Amino acid sequence: KHPLLNDSKKLTEKQRYELRLLIEKEALAWGVGIVDHKEIDQINILNASFLAMHRAVDQLIVRPELLLIDGNRFNPYAGIDHKCIIKGDSKYLSIAAASVLAKTYRDDIMVALNDKYPNYQ
């Protein structure tokens, strides 16, 4: 729990990065799944989102009993039940924490790409 923890879209950049440090330090387990542009082109953005979630779960040092999914669809993860929750990032702290990690890691990737390809902006 943290008083600032909320849907990442409702937080400032500074708040997200402060929370990221806390989440990475205090969470029982966390992971971030990455899917590159070539995979996205092959399987489409929706399936790429599911794949990224699966990759994040693969990194967990604690096996969850249930996956809470922000949204209304998900490809089942073998051996773990899931529940889809529309606007879950504003209803569950664990989903809010996941949204903070996803947003900050994505932002870091975009900044690195901008440094590599400055015309990309």
Tab-separated table of C-alpha atoms in Angstrom:
chain	number	residue	atom	x	y	z
A	1	LYS	CA	0.000	0.000	0.000
A	2	HIS	CA	1.079	3.551	-0.706
A	3	PRO	CA	-0.983	6.753	-0.716
A	4	LEU	CA	0.134	7.659	-4.256
A	5	LEU	CA	-0.383	4.237	-5.815
A	6	ASN	CA	-3.066	4.508	-8.483
A	7	ASP	CA	-3.639	4.036	-12.200
A	8	SER	CA	-0.340	5.126	-13.801
A	9	LYS	CA	-2.210	7.466	-16.166
A	10	LYS	CA	-3.345	9.507	-13.144
A	11	LEU	CA	0.195	10.001	-11.824
A	12	THR	CA	2.935	12.404	-12.798
A	13	GLU	CA	6.123	11.082	-14.322
A	14	LYS	CA	7.979	11.876	-11.086
A	15	GLN	CA	5.395	9.996	-9.015
A	16	ARG	CA	5.572	6.959	-11.311
A	17	TYR	CA	9.360	6.728	-11.023
A	18	GLU	CA	9.256	7.185	-7.232
A	19	LEU	CA	6.669	4.417	-6.999
A	20	ARG	CA	8.657	2.185	-9.341
A	21	LEU	CA	11.612	2.211	-6.936
A	22	LEU	CA	9.323	1.366	-4.036
A	23	ILE	CA	7.503	-1.379	-5.967
A	24	GLU	CA	10.753	-2.991	-7.091
A	25	LYS	CA	12.039	-2.914	-3.505
A	26	GLU	CA	8.901	-3.903	-1.571
A	27	ALA	CA	6.813	-6.150	-3.830
A	28	LEU	CA	6.811	-9.870	-3.089
A	29	ALA	CA	7.638	-10.391	-6.757
A	30	TRP	CA	7.526	-8.418	-9.981
A	31	GLY	CA	8.438	-8.817	-13.624
A	32	VAL	CA	8.282	-6.845	-16.843
A	33	GLY	CA	7.613	-8.556	-20.167
A	34	ILE	CA	8.992	-7.090	-23.369
A	35	VAL	CA	7.763	-7.832	-26.899
A	36	ASP	CA	9.654	-6.269	-29.779
A	37	HIS	CA	8.257	-4.724	-32.949
A	38	LYS	CA	8.979	-7.795	-35.068
A	39	GLU	CA	6.924	-10.004	-32.760
A	40	ILE	CA	4.126	-7.423	-32.674
A	41	ASP	CA	4.030	-7.400	-36.474
A	42	GLN	CA	3.774	-11.214	-36.508
A	43	ILE	CA	1.138	-11.748	-33.809
A	44	ASN	CA	-0.663	-8.339	-33.561
A	45	ILE	CA	-0.700	-5.867	-30.691
A	46	LEU	CA	-3.360	-7.625	-28.599
A	47	ASN	CA	-1.555	-10.970	-28.631
A	48	ALA	CA	1.723	-9.143	-28.038
A	49	SER	CA	0.194	-7.634	-24.877
A	50	PHE	CA	-0.789	-11.101	-23.686
A	51	LEU	CA	2.691	-12.424	-24.508
A	52	ALA	CA	4.306	-9.586	-22.554
A	53	MET	CA	2.119	-10.437	-19.551
A	54	HIS	CA	3.125	-14.094	-19.818
A	55	ARG	CA	6.788	-13.104	-19.947
A	56	ALA	CA	6.318	-10.957	-16.843
A	57	VAL	CA	4.725	-13.895	-15.002
A	58	ASP	CA	7.641	-16.106	-16.113
A	59	GLN	CA	9.984	-13.786	-14.163
A	60	LEU	CA	8.139	-13.982	-10.850
A	61	ILE	CA	10.012	-15.586	-7.968
A	62	VAL	CA	6.676	-16.383	-6.282
A	63	ARG	CA	4.050	-18.369	-8.191
A	64	PRO	CA	0.700	-16.565	-7.930
A	65	GLU	CA	-2.534	-18.407	-7.259
A	66	LEU	CA	-4.516	-15.996	-9.446
A	67	LEU	CA	-3.617	-13.449	-12.125
A	68	LEU	CA	-5.586	-10.201	-12.033
A	69	ILE	CA	-5.714	-8.846	-15.569
A	70	ASP	CA	-6.470	-5.223	-16.389
A	71	GLY	CA	-9.000	-5.440	-19.208
A	72	ASN	CA	-11.579	-7.816	-20.565
A	73	ARG	CA	-9.462	-10.454	-22.375
A	74	PHE	CA	-6.427	-12.613	-21.739
A	75	ASN	CA	-4.810	-15.762	-23.097
A	76	PRO	CA	-4.715	-18.196	-20.164
A	77	TYR	CA	-1.372	-18.819	-18.514
A	78	ALA	CA	-0.782	-22.540	-17.972
A	79	GLY	CA	-1.552	-23.653	-14.454
A	80	ILE	CA	-2.681	-20.282	-13.069
A	81	ASP	CA	-6.270	-19.062	-13.066
A	82	HIS	CA	-6.966	-15.492	-14.076
A	83	LYS	CA	-9.664	-12.876	-13.688
A	84	CYS	CA	-10.149	-10.005	-16.133
A	85	ILE	CA	-11.108	-6.716	-14.508
A	86	ILE	CA	-12.143	-3.711	-16.580
A	87	LYS	CA	-10.400	-0.570	-15.234
A	88	GLY	CA	-8.548	-2.860	-12.849
A	89	ASP	CA	-5.689	-0.391	-12.432
A	90	SER	CA	-8.044	1.911	-10.517
A	91	LYS	CA	-9.546	-0.957	-8.459
A	92	TYR	CA	-6.620	-3.140	-7.348
A	93	LEU	CA	-3.271	-1.975	-5.965
A	94	SER	CA	-1.435	-4.896	-7.567
A	95	ILE	CA	-2.748	-3.933	-11.002
A	96	ALA	CA	-1.925	-0.266	-10.331
A	97	ALA	CA	1.625	-1.289	-9.386
A	98	ALA	CA	1.910	-3.344	-12.580
A	99	SER	CA	0.701	-0.354	-14.608
A	100	VAL	CA	3.392	1.837	-13.018
A	101	LEU	CA	6.116	-0.670	-13.872
A	102	ALA	CA	4.826	-1.138	-17.425
A	103	LYS	CA	4.589	2.604	-18.064
A	104	THR	CA	8.015	3.481	-16.659
A	105	TYR	CA	9.792	0.641	-18.443
A	106	ARG	CA	8.072	1.574	-21.705
A	107	ASP	CA	9.070	5.212	-21.201
A	108	ASP	CA	12.693	4.157	-20.598
A	109	ILE	CA	12.665	2.195	-23.853
A	110	MET	CA	11.205	5.159	-25.748
A	111	VAL	CA	13.859	7.531	-24.343
A	112	ALA	CA	16.608	5.096	-25.357
A	113	LEU	CA	15.136	4.824	-28.850
A	114	ASN	CA	14.965	8.615	-29.086
A	115	ASP	CA	18.650	8.823	-28.130
A	116	LYS	CA	19.509	6.240	-30.773
A	117	TYR	CA	17.175	7.723	-33.413
A	118	PRO	CA	16.773	11.442	-32.580
A	119	ASN	CA	14.602	12.158	-35.620
A	120	TYR	CA	12.068	9.642	-34.260
A	121	GLN	CA	11.077	11.957	-31.373
